[in-house]
Coordinates of C-alpha atoms in Angstrom, one line a residue:
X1 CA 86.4 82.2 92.9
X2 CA 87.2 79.7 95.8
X3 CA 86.3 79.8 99.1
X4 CA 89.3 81.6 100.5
X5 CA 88.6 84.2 98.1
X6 CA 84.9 84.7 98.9
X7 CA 85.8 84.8 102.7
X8 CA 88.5 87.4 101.6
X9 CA 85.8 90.0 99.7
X10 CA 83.6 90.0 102.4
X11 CA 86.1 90.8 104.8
X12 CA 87.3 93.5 102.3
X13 CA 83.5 94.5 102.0
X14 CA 82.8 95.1 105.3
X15 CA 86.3 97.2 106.3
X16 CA 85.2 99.7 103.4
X17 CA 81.6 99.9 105.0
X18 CA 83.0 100.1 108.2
X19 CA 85.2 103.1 106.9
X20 CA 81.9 105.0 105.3
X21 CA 79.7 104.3 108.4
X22 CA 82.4 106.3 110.8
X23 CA 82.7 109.7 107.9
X24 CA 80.0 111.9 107.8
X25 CA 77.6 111.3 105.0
X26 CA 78.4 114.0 102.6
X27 CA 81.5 113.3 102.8
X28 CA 81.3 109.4 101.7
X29 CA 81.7 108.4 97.8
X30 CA 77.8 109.3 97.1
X31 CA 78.2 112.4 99.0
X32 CA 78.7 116.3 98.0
X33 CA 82.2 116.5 99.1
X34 CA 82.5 113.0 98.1
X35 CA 82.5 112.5 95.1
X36 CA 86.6 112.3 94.0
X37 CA 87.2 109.9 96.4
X38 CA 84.3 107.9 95.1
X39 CA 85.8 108.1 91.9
X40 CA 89.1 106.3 93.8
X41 CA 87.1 103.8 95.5
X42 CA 84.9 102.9 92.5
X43 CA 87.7 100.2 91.1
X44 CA 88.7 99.6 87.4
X45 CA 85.4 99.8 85.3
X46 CA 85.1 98.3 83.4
X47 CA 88.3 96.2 83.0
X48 CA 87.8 94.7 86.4
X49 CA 84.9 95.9 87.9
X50 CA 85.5 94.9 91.3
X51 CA 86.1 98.4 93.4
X52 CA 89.3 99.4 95.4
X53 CA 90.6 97.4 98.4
X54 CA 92.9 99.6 101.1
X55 CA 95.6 97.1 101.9
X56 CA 97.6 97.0 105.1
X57 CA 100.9 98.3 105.4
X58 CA 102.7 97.3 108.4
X59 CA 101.5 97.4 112.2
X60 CA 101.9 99.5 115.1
X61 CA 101.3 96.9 118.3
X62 CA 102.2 97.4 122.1
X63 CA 105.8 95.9 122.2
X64 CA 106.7 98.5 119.3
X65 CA 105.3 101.4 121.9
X66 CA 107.4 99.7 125.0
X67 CA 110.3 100.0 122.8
X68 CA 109.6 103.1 121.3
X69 CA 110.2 101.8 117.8
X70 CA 107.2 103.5 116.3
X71 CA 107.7 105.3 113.3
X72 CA 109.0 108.8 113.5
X73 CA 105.8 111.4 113.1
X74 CA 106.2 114.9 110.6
X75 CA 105.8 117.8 113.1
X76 CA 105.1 116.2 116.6
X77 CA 101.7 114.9 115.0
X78 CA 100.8 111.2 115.9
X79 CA 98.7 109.8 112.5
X80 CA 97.7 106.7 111.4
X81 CA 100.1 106.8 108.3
X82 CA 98.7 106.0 104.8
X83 CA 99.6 106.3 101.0
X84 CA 98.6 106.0 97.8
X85 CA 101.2 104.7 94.7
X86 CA 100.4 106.4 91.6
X87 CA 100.4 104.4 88.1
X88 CA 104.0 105.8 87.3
X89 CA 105.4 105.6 90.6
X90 CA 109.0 103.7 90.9
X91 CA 108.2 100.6 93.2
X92 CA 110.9 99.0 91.9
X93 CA 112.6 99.7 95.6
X94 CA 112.0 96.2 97.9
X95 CA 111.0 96.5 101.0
X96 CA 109.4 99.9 100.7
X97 CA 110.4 102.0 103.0
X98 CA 109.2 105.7 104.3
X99 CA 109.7 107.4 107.8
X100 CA 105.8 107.1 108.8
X101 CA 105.4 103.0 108.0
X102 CA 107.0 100.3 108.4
X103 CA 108.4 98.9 105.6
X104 CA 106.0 94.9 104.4
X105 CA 107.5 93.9 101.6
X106 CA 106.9 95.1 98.0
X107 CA 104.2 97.5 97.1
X108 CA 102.3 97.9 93.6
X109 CA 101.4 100.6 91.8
X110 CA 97.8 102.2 91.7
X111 CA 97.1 100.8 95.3
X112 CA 95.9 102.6 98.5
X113 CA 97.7 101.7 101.3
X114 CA 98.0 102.0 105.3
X115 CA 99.0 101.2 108.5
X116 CA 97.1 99.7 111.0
X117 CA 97.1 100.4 114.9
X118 CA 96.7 97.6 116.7
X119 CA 97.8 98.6 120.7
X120 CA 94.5 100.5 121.6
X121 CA 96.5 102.9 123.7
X122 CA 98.5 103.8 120.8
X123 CA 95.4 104.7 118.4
X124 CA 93.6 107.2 120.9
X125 CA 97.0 108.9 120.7
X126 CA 96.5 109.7 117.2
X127 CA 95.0 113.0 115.6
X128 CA 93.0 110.9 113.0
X129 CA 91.6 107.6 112.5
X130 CA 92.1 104.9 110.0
X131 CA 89.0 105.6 107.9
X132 CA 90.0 109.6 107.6
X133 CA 93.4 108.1 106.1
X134 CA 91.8 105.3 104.2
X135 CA 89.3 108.0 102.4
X136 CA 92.0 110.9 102.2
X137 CA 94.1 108.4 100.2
X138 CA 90.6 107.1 98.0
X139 CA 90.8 111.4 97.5
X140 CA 94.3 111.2 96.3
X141 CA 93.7 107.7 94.1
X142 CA 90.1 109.8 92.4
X143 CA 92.2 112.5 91.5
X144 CA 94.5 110.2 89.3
X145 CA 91.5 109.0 87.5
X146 CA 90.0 112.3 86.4
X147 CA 90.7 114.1 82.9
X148 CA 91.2 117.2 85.1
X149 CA 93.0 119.3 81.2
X150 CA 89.5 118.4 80.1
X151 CA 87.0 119.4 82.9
X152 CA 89.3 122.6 83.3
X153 CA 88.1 123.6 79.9
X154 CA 84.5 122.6 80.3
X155 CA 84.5 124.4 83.3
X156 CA 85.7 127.8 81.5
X157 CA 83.2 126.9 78.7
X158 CA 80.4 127.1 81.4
X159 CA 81.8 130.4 82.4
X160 CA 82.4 128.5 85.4
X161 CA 85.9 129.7 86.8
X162 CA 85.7 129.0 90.2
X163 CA 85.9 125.0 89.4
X164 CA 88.2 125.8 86.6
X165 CA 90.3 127.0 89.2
X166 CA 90.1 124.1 91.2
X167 CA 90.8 121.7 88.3
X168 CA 93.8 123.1 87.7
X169 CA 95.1 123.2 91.3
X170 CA 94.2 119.3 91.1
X171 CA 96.8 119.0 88.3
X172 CA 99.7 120.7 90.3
X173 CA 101.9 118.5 91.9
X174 CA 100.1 117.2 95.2
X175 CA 97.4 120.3 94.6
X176 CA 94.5 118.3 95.4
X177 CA 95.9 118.9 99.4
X178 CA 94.7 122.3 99.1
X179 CA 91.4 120.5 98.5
X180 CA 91.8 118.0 101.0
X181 CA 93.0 120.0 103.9
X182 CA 89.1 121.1 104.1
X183 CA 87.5 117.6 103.8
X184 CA 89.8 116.3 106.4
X185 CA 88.7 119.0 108.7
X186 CA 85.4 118.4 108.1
X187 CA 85.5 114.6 108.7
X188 CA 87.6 115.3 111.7
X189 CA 84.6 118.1 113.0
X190 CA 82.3 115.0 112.6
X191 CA 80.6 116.7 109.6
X192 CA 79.4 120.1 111.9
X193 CA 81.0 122.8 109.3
X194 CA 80.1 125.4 112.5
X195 CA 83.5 124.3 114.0
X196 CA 85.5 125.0 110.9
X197 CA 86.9 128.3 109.9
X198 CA 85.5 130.2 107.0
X199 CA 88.5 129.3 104.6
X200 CA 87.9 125.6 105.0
X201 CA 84.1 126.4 104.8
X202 CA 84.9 128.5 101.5
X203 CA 86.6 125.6 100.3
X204 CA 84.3 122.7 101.1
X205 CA 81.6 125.2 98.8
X206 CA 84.0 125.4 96.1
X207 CA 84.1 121.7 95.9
X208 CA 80.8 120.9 96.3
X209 CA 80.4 123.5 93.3
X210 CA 83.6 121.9 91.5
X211 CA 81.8 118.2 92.2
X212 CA 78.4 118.8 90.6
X213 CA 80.4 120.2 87.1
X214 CA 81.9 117.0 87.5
X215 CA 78.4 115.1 87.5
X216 CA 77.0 116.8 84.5
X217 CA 80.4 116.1 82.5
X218 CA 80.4 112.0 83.0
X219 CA 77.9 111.5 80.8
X220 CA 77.0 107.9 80.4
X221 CA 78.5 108.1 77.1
X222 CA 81.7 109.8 78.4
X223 CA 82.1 107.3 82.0
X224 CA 82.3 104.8 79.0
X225 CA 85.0 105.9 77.0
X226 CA 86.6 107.0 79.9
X227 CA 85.9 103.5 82.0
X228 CA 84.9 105.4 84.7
X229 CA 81.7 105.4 86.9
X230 CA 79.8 108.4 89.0
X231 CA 79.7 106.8 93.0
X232 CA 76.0 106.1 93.8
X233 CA 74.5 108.4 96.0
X234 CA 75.2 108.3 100.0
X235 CA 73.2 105.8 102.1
X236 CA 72.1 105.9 105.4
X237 CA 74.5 105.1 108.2
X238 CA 75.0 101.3 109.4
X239 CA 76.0 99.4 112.5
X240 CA 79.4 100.2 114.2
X241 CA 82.1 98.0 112.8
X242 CA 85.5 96.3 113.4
X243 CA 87.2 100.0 113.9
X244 CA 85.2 101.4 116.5
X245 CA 85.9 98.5 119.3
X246 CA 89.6 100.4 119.2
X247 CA 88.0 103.9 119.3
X248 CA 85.4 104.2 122.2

């Protein structure tokens, strides 16, 4: 690894530490409602080992605003915009192109992506911030990983059928957003589940329920033969970092 490389790691190193300081603790890879997007953070183990880098996808900056060429928003809702390109996905298409980003070239598959905010003005506009995005799409990327046909049954076998449920909603087409509409809400509440209704707070238990199965199913033996990894447990928060400068 040369030099350029190393400097590149760190930076990528301290974006993703920056992104877990700002999201509540159990909410983080280690955490109890965690733990899925853990599994999309953790990398390729043990082909590659290294763990997942979000990569930029086009910028908003102040001229675009004075023009009003920003992106067009779903529903009146101004987001930092952010995706996640399954291993089958057709990327074939060049530049990539969607209504909420701005299309940067060629995209590859298996890859969390989003779109950075860099007109201050612009980003206290929005509804979320980049690290809700950044771990909503690490959700989205964990799912993908899972053997969900496989912890569905171990879950029934258990007599467990509130996480078998949940298993197979995660195998529905885009069903883990009935998971993640919770977690967002409770990253977006700062972690205080008091200001969240008693659907999302029914839904954040079902998870934390569904998670644990999850730990007692990834065996050593079985993260192995997998090539998976359980997230280490949450650590304490850190110093602010490169997102928060936009954000106070």
């Amino acid at each position: 690894m040369n030099g350029r490389q190393q400097s590149q790691k760190l930076m990528d190193y301290e974006l993703m530490m920056d992104v877990f300081n700002r999201v509540p603790a159990e909410a983080r890879p280690g955490g109890k409602y965690g733990l899925i997007a853990g599994f999309g953070y953790a990398g390729d183990y043990p082909t590659k080992g290294d763990v997942t880098t979000p990569r930029q996808f086009g910028q908003q900056d102040a001229v675009m605003g004075m023009f009003n060429i920003v992106p067009k928003m779903r529903k009146g809702n101004k987001r930092v915009a952010g995706f996640y390109t399954p291993p089958n996905m057709d990327v074939s298409r060049k530049p990539y192109t969607s209504e909420t980003l701005f299309p940067m070239g060629s995209v590859e598959t298996d890859n969390v992506y989003y779109q950075d905010i860099v007109d201050p003005k612009e980003l206290k506009k929005v509804i979320n911030t980049p690290d809700t995005t950044i771990m909503h799409e690490f959700y989205h990327r964990g799912v993908n990983k899972l053997p969900l046909k496989e912890l569905t049954k171990f879950a029934e076998k258990k007599g467990d059928k509130d996480s078998s449920l949940i298993f197979s909603q995660l195998q529905k087409k885009a069903g883990e957003h009935f998971l993640l509409e919770a977690i967002d809400a409770y990253v977006d509440a700062n972690g205080d589940e008091s200001k969240l209704s008693r659907v999302m707070r029914n839904k954040l238990k079902g998870i934390e329920k569904a998670n644990e199965v999850i730990r007692e199913f990834m065996t050593p033996k079985k993260q192995k033969e997998l090539g998976l990894r359980i997230p280490l447990k949450e650590s304490k928060p850190k110093k602010k970092g490169m997102f928060n400068k936009f954000l106070e």
